[in-house]
XYZ file of N, CA and C in Angstrom:
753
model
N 0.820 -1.215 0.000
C 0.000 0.000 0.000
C 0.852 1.261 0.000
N 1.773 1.320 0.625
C 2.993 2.076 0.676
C 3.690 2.862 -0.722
N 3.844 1.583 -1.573
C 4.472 1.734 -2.718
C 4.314 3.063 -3.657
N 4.825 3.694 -3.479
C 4.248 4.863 -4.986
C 3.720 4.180 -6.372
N 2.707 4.616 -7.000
C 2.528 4.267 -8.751
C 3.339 4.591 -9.461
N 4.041 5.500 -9.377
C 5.134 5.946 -10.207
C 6.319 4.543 -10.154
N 6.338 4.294 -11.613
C 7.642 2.727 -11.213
C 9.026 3.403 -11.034
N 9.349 4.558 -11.009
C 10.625 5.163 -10.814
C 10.672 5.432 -9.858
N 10.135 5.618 -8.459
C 9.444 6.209 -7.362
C 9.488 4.800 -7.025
N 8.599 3.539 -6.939
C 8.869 1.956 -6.791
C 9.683 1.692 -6.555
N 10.746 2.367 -7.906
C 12.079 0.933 -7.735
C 13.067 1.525 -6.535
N 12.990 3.170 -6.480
C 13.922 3.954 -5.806
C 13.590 3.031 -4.145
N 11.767 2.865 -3.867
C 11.469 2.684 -2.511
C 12.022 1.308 -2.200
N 11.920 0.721 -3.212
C 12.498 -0.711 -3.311
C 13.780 -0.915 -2.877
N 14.557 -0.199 -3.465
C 16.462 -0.162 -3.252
C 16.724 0.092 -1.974
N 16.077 1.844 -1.407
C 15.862 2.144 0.081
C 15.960 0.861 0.713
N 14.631 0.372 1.015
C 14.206 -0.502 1.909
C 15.206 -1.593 1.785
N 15.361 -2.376 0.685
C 16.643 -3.320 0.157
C 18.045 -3.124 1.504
N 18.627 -1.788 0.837
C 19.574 -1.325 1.676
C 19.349 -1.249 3.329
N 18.261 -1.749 4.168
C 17.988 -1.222 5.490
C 18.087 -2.339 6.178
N 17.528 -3.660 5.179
C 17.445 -4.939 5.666
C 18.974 -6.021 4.923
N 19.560 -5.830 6.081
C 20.277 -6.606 5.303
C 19.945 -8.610 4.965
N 20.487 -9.143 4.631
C 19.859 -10.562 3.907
C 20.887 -11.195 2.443
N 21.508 -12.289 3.102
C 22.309 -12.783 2.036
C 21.643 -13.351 0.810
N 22.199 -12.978 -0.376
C 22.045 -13.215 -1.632
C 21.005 -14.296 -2.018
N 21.460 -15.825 -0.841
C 20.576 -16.775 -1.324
C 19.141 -16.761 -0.217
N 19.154 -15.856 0.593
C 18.053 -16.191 1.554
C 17.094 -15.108 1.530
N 17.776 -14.040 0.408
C 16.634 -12.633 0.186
C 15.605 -13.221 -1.100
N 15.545 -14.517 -1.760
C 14.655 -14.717 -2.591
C 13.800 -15.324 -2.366
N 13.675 -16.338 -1.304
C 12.130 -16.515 -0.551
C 11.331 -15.222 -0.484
N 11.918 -14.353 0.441
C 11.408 -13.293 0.909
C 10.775 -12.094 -0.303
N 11.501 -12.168 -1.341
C 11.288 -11.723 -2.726
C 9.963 -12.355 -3.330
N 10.332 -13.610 -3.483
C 9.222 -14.295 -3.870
C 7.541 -14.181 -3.225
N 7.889 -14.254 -1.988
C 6.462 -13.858 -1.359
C 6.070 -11.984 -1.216
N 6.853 -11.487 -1.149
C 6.626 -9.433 -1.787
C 5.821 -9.897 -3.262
N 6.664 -10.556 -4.334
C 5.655 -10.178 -5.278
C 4.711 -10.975 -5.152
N 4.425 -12.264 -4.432
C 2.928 -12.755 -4.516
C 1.966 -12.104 -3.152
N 2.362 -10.744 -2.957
C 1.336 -10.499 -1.965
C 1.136 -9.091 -2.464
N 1.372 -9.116 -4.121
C 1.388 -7.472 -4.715
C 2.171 -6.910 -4.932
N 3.036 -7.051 -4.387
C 4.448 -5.995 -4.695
C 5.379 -5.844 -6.096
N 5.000 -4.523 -6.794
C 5.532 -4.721 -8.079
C 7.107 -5.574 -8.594
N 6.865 -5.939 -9.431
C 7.921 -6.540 -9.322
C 9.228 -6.129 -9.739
N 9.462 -4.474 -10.140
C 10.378 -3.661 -10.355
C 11.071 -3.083 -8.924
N 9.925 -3.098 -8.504
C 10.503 -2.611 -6.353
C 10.963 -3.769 -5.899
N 10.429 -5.267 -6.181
C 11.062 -6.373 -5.700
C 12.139 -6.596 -6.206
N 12.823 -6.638 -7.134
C 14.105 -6.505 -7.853
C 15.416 -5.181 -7.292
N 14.329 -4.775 -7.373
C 15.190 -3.431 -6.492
C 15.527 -3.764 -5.358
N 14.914 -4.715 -4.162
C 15.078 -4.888 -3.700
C 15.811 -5.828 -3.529
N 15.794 -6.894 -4.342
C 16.707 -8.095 -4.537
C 17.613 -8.154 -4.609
N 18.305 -6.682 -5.253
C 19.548 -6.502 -5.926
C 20.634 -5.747 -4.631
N 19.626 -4.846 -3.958
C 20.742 -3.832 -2.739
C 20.283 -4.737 -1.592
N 19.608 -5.247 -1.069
C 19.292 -6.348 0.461
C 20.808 -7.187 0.794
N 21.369 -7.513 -0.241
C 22.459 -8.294 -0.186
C 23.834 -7.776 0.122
N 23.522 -6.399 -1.130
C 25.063 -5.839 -1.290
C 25.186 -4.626 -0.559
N 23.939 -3.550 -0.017
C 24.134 -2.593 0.504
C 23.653 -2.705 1.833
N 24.221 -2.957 2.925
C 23.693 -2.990 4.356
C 25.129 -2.867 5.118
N 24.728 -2.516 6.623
C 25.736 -1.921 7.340
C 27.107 -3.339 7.562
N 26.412 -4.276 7.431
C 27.168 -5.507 7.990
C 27.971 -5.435 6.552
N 28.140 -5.856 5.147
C 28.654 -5.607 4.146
C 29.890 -4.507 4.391
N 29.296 -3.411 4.448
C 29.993 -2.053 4.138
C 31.612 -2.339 5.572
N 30.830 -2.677 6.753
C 32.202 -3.024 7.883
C 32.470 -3.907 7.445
N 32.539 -5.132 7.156
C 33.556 -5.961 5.892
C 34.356 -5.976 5.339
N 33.320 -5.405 4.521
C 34.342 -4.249 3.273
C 35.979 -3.387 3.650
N 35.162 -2.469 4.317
C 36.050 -1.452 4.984
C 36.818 -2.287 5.823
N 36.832 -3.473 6.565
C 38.060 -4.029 7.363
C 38.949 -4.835 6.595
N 38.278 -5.249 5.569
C 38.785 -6.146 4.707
C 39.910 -5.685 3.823
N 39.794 -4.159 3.651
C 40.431 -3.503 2.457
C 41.640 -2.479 3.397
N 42.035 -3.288 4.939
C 42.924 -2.440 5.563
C 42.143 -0.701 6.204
N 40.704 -0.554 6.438
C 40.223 0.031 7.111
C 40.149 1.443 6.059
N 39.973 0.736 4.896
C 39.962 1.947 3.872
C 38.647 2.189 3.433
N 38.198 3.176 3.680
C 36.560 3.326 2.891
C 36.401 3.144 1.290
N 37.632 3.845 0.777
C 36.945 3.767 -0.829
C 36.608 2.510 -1.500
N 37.165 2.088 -1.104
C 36.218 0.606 -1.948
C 35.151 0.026 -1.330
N 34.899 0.828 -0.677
C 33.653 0.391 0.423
C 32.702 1.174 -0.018
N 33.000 2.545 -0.091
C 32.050 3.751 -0.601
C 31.607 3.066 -2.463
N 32.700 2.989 -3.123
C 32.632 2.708 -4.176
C 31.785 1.305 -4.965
N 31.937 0.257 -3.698
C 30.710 -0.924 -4.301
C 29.346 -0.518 -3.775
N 29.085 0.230 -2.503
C 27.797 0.847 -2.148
C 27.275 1.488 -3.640
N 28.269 2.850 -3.642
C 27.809 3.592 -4.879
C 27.666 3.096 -5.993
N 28.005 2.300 -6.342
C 27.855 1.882 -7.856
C 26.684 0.333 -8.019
N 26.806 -0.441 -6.617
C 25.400 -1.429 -7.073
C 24.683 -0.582 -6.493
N 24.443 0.754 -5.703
C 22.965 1.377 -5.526
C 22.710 1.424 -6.839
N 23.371 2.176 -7.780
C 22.980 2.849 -9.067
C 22.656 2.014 -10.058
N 23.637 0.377 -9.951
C 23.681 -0.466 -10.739
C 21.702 -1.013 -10.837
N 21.952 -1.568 -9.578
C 20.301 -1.636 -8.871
C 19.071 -1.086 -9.669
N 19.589 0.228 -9.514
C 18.485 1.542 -9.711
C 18.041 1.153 -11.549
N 19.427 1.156 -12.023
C 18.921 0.683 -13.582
C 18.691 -0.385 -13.933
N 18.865 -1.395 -13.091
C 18.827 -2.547 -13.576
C 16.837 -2.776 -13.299
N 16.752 -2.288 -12.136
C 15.293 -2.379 -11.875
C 14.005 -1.887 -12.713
N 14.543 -0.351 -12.851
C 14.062 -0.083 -13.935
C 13.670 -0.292 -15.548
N 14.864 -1.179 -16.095
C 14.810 -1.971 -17.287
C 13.714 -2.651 -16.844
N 13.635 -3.352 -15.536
C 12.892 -4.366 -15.793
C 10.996 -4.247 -15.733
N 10.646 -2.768 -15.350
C 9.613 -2.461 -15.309
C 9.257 -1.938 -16.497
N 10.309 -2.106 -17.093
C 9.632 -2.153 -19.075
C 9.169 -3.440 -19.594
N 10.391 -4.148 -19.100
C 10.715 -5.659 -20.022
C 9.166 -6.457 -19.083
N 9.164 -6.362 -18.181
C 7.914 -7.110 -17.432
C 7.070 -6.756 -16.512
N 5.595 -6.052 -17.430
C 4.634 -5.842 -16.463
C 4.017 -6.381 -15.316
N 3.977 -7.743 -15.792
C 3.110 -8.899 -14.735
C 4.275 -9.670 -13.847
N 4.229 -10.303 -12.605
C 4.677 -10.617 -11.370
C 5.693 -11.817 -11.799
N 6.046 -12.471 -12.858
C 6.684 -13.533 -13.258
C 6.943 -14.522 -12.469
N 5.863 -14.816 -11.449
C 6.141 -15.829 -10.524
C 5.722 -17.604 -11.758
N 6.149 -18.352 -11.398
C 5.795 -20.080 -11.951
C 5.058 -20.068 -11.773
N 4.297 -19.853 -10.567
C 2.788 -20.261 -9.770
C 1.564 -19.086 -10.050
N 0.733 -19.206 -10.248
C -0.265 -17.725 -9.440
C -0.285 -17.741 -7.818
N -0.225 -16.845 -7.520
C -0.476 -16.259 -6.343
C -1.380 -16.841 -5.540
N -0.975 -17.580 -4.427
C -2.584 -18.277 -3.623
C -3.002 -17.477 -2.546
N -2.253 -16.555 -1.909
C -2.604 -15.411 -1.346
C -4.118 -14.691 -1.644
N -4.698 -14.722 -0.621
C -6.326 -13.863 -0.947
C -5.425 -12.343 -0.454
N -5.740 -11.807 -0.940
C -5.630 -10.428 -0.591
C -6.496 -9.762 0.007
N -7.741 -10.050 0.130
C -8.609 -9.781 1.297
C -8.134 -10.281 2.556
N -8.197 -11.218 2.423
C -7.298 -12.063 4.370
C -6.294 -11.606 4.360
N -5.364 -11.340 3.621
C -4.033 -10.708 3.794
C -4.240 -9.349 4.411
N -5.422 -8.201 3.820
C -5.364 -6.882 4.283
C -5.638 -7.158 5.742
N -6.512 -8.165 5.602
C -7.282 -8.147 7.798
C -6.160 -8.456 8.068
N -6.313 -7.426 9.523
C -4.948 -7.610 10.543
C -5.531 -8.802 11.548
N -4.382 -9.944 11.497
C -4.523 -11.149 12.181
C -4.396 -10.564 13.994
N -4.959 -11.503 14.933
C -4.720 -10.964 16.206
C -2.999 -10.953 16.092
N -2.102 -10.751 17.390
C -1.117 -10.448 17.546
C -0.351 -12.157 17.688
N -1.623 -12.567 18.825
C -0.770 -13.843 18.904
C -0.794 -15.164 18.101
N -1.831 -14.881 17.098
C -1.833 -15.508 15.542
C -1.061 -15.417 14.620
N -0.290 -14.130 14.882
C 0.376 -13.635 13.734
C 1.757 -14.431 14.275
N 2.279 -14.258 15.345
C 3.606 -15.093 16.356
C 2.954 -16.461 15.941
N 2.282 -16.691 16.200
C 1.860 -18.182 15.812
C 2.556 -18.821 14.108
N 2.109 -17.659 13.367
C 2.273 -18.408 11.923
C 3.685 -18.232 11.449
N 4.582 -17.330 12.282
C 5.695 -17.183 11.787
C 6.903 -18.123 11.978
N 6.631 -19.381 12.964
C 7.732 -20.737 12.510
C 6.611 -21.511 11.322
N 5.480 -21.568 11.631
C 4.922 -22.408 10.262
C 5.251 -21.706 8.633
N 5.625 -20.709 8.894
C 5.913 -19.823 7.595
C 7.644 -20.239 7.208
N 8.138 -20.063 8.422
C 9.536 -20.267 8.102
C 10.014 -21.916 7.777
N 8.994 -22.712 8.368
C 9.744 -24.353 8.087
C 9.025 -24.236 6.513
N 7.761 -23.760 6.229
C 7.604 -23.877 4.599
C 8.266 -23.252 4.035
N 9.038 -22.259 3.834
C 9.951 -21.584 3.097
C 11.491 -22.797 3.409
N 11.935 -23.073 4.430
C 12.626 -23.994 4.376
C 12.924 -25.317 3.527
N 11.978 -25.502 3.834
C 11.470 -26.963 2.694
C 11.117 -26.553 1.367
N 10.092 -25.799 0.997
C 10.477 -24.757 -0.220
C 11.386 -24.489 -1.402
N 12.062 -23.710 -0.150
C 13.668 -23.560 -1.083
C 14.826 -24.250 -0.683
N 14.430 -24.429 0.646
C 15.817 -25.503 1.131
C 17.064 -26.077 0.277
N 15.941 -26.985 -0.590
C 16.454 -27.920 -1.671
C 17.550 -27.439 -2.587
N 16.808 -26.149 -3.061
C 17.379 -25.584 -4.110
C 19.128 -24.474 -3.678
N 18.948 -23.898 -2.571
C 19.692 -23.714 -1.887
C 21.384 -24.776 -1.784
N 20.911 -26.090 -1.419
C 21.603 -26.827 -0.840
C 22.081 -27.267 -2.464
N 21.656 -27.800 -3.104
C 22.101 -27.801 -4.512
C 23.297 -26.833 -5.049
N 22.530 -25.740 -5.137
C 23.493 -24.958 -5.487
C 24.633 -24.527 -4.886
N 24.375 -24.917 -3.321
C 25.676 -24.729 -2.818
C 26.954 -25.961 -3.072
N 26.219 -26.943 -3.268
C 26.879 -28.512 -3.741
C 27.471 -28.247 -5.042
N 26.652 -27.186 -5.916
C 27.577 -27.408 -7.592
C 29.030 -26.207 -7.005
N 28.202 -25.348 -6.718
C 29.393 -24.027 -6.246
C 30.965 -25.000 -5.787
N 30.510 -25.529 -4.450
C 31.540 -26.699 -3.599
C 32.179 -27.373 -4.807
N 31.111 -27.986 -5.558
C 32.582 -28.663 -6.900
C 32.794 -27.879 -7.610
N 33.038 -26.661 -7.594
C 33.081 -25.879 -8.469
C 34.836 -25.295 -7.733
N 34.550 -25.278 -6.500
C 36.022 -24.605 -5.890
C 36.224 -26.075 -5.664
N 36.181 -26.944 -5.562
C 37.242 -28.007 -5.346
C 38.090 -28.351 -6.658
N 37.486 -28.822 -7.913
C 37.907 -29.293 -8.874
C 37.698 -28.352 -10.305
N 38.203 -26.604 -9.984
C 38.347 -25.755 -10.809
C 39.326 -25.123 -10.398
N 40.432 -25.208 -11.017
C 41.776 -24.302 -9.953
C 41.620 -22.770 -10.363
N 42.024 -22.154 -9.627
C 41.546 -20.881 -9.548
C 42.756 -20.346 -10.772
N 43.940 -20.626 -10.627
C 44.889 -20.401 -11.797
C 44.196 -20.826 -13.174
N 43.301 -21.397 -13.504
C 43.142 -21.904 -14.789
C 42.034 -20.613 -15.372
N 41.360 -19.944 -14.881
C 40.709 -18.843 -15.253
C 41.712 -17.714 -15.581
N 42.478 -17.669 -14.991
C 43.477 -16.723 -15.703
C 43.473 -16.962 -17.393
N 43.681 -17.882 -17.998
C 43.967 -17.810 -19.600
C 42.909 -17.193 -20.283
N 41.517 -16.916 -19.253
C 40.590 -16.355 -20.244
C 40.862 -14.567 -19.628
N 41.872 -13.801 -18.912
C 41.769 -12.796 -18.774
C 43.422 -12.017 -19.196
N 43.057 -11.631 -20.036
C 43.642 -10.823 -20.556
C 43.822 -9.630 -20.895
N 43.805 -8.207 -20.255
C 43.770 -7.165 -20.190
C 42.670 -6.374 -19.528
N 42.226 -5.418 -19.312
C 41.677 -5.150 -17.953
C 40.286 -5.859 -17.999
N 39.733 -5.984 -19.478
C 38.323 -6.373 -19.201
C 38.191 -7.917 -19.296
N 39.567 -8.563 -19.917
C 39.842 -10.153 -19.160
C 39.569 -10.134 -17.796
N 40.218 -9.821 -17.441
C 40.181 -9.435 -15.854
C 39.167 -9.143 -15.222
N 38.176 -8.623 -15.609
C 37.225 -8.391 -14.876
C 36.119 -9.283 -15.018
N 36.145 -10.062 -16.708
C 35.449 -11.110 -16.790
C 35.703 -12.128 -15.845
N 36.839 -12.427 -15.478
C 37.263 -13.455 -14.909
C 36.762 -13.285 -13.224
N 36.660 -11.994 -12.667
C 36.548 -11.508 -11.428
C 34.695 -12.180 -11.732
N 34.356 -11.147 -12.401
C 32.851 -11.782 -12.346
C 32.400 -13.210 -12.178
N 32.897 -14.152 -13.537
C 32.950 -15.575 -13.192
C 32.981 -16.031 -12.179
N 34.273 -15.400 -11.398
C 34.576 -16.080 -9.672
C 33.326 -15.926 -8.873
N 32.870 -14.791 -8.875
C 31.617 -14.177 -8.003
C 30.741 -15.104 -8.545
N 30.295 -15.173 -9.503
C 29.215 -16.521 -9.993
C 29.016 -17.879 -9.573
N 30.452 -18.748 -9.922
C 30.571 -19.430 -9.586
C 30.893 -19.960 -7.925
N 31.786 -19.291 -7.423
C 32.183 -19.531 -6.041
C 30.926 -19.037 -5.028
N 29.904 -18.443 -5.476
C 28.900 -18.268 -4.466
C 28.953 -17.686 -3.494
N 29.858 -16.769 -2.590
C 30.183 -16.900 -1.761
C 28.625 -15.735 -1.097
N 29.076 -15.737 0.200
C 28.218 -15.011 0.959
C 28.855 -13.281 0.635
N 27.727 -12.541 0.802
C 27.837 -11.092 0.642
C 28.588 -10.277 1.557
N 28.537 -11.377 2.728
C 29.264 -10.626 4.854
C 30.851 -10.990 4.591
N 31.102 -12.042 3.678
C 32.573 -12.127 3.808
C 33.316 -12.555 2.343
N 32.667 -11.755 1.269
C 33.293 -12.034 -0.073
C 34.170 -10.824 -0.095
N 34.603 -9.681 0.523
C 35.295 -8.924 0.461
C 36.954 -9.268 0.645
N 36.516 -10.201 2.006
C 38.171 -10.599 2.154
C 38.609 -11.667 0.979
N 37.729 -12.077 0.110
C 38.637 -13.496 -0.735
C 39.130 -11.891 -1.513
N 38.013 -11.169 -1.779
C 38.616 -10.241 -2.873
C 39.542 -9.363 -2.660
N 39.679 -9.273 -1.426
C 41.140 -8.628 -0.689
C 42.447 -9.277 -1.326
N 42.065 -10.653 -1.096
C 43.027 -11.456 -1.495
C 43.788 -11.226 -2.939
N 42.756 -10.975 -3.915
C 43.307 -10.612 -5.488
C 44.154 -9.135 -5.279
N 43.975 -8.405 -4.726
C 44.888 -7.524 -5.092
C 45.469 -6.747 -5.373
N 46.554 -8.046 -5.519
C 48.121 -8.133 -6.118
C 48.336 -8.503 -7.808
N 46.666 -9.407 -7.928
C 46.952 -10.201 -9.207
C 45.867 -8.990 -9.968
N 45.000 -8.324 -9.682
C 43.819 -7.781 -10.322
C 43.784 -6.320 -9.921
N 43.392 -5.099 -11.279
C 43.363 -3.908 -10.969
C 42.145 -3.987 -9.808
N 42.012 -2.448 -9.670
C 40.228 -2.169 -8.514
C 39.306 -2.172 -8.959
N 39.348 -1.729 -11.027
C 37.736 -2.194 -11.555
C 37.601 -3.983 -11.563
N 38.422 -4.678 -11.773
C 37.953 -5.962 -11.712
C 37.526 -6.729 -10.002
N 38.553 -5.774 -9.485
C 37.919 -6.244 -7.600
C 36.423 -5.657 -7.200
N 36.210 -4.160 -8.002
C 34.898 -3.886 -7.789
C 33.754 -5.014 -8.441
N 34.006 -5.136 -9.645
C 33.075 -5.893 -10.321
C 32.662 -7.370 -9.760
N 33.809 -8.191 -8.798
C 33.563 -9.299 -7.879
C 32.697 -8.498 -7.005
N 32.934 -7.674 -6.234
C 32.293 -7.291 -5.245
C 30.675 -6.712 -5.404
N 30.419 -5.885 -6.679
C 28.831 -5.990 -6.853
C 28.444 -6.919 -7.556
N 28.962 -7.714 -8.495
C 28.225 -8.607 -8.736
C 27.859 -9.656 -8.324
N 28.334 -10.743 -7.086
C 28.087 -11.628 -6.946
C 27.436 -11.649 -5.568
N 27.132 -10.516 -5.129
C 25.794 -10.145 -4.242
C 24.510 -10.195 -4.996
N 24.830 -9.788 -6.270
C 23.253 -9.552 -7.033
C 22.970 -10.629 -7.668
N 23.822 -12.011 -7.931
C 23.649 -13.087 -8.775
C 24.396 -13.564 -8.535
N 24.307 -15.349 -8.061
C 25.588 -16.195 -8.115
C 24.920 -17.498 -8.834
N 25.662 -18.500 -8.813
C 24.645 -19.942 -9.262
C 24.290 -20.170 -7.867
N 23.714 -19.976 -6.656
C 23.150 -20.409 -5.687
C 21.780 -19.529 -6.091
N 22.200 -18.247 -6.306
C 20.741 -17.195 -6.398
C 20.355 -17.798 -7.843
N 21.077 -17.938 -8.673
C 20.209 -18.432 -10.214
C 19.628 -19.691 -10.018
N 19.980 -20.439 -9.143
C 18.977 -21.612 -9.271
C 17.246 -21.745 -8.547
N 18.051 -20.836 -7.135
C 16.875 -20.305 -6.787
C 15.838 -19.737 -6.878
N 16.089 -18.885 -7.901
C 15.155 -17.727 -8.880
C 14.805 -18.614 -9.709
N 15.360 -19.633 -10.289
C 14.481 -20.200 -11.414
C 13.332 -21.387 -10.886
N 13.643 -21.577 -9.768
C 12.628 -22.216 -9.121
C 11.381 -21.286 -8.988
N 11.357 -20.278 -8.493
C 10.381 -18.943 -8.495
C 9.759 -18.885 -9.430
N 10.225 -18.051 -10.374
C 10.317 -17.477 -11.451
C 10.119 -17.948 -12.611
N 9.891 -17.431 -13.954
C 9.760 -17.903 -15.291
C 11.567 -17.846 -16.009
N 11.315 -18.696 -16.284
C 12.974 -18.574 -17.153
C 13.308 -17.641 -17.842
N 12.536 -17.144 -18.614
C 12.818 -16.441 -19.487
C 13.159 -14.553 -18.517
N 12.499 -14.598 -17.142
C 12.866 -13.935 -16.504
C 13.754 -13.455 -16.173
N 14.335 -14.616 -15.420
C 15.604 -15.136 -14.620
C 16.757 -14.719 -15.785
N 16.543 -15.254 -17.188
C 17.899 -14.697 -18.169
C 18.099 -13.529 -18.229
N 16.906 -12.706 -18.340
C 17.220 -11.452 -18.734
C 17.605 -10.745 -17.545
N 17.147 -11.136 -16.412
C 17.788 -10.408 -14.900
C 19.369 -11.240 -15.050
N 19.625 -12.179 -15.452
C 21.053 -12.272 -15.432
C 22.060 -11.522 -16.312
N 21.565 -11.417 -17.897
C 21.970 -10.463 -18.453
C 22.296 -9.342 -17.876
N 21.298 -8.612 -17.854
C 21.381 -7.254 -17.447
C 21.753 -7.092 -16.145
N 22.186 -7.622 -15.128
C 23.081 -7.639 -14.112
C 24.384 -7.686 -14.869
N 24.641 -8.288 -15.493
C 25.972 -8.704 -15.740
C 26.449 -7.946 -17.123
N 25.936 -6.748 -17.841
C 25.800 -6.256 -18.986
C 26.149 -4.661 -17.959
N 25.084 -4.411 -17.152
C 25.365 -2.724 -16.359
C 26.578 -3.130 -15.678
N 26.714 -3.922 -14.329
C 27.858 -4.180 -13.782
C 29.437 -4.110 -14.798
N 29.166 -4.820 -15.587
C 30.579 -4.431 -16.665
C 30.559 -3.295 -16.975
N 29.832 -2.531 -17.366
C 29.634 -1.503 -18.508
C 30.474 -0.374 -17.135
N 29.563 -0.534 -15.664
C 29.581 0.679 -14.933
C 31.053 0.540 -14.178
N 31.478 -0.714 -14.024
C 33.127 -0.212 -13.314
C 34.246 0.051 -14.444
N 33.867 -0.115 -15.490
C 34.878 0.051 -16.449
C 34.764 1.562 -16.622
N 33.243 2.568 -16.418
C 33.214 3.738 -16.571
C 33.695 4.284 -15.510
N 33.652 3.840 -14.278
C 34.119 4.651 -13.058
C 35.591 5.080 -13.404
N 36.160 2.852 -14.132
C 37.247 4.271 -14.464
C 38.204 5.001 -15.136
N 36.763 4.733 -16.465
C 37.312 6.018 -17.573
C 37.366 7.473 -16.618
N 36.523 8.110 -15.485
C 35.896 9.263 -15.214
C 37.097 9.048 -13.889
């Protein structure tokens, strides 16, 4: 009810709110999933999908301890997946009017508006959480299983041959973020770790992108979601994210 009509006004309230709650990458798409089946456009849910992960206070002290107690690269992945976010959300309130959930919505929205008593509402919230468990559980645990063979029996040296000059490099940074899955609270320090081997647009580009998409979140979303969804939110995550650290730093 909250939401503005305006979808530019949406996606902005979307990102806000995103940024307040923090919520790792693979556990903000339950929560996604049920926003848009209880109404929530699905340009503000994206918006939200995209900063919940990467912009929150726990991230940003991470960040900043991770990088030797330095803000700018802390300031700099805030600033650039807010913005990344902001457009990416917006594309998508062109590309898709309707809620792209698999399912319709079983939510009455009449029972939803009545306010439940207090101690009904405490009541439904472990029965809510073991169904979202079981839910997505599955899909979760999967993807964390391909990720796991993914760092066991992919040496991290062998991605090097596909990077070759700065935007090798940053392809390759992205890949890592994809594949390795990692959590959003402590992917700063692996990326601490690069460096020595990688300029700061390819360390930025690990660092917003694989908050906004990894194969743990793509499998998850496609459980949700319509496929044809899910591609084009991967695209265009991965189309602005390139485009925008390579501009930070032409400027």
């Amino acid at each position: 009810r909250w939401i503005p009509k305006n979808r530019f006004l949406a996606v902005i309230m979307g990102c806000v709110v995103g940024a307040f709650f923090p919520a790792c990458e693979c556990g903000i798409v339950p929560i996604v999933r049920r926003l848009v089946a209880k109404g929530v456009p699905l340009h503000a849910a994206v918006g939200f999908l995209l900063t919940g992960p990467l912009i929150n206070p726990i991230v940003i002290l991470s960040t900043y301890m991770a990088f030797g107690n330095d803000g700018t690269i802390a300031s700099l992945r805030m600033g650039i997946g807010f913005v990344d976010a902001l457009i990416i959300a917006f594309i998508i309130s062109f590309l898709f009017p309707s809620n792209q959930l698999k399912a319709a919505p079983v939510l009455d929205v009449q029972e939803h508006v009545k306010r439940a008593p207090l101690f009904h509402q405490l009541e439904e919230v472990p029965k809510h959480s073991i169904d979202e468990f079981f839910d997505t559980g599955k899909y979760l645990i999967i993807g964390a299983c391909i990720a796991a063979l993914m760092q066991t029996y992919v040496h991290t040296k062998s991605l090097f041959l596909f990077g070759d000059g700065d935007f090798g490099k940053t392809i390759v940074m992205m890949g890592l973020a994809y594949f390795l899955s990692l959590c959003s609270e402590a992917d700063a320090f692996i990326a601490a770790s690069f460096k020595s081997l990688f300029p700061a647009t390819s360390i930025l580009a690990f660092l917003v992108y694989g908050p906004m998409i990894d194969l743990k979140n793509t499998i998850m979303l496609l459980s949700a979601f319509r496929v044809r969804f899910v591609l084009v939110l991967l695209i265009l995550i991965t189309s602005v994210v390139f485009i925008s650290v390579h501009l930070i730093r032409m400027l």
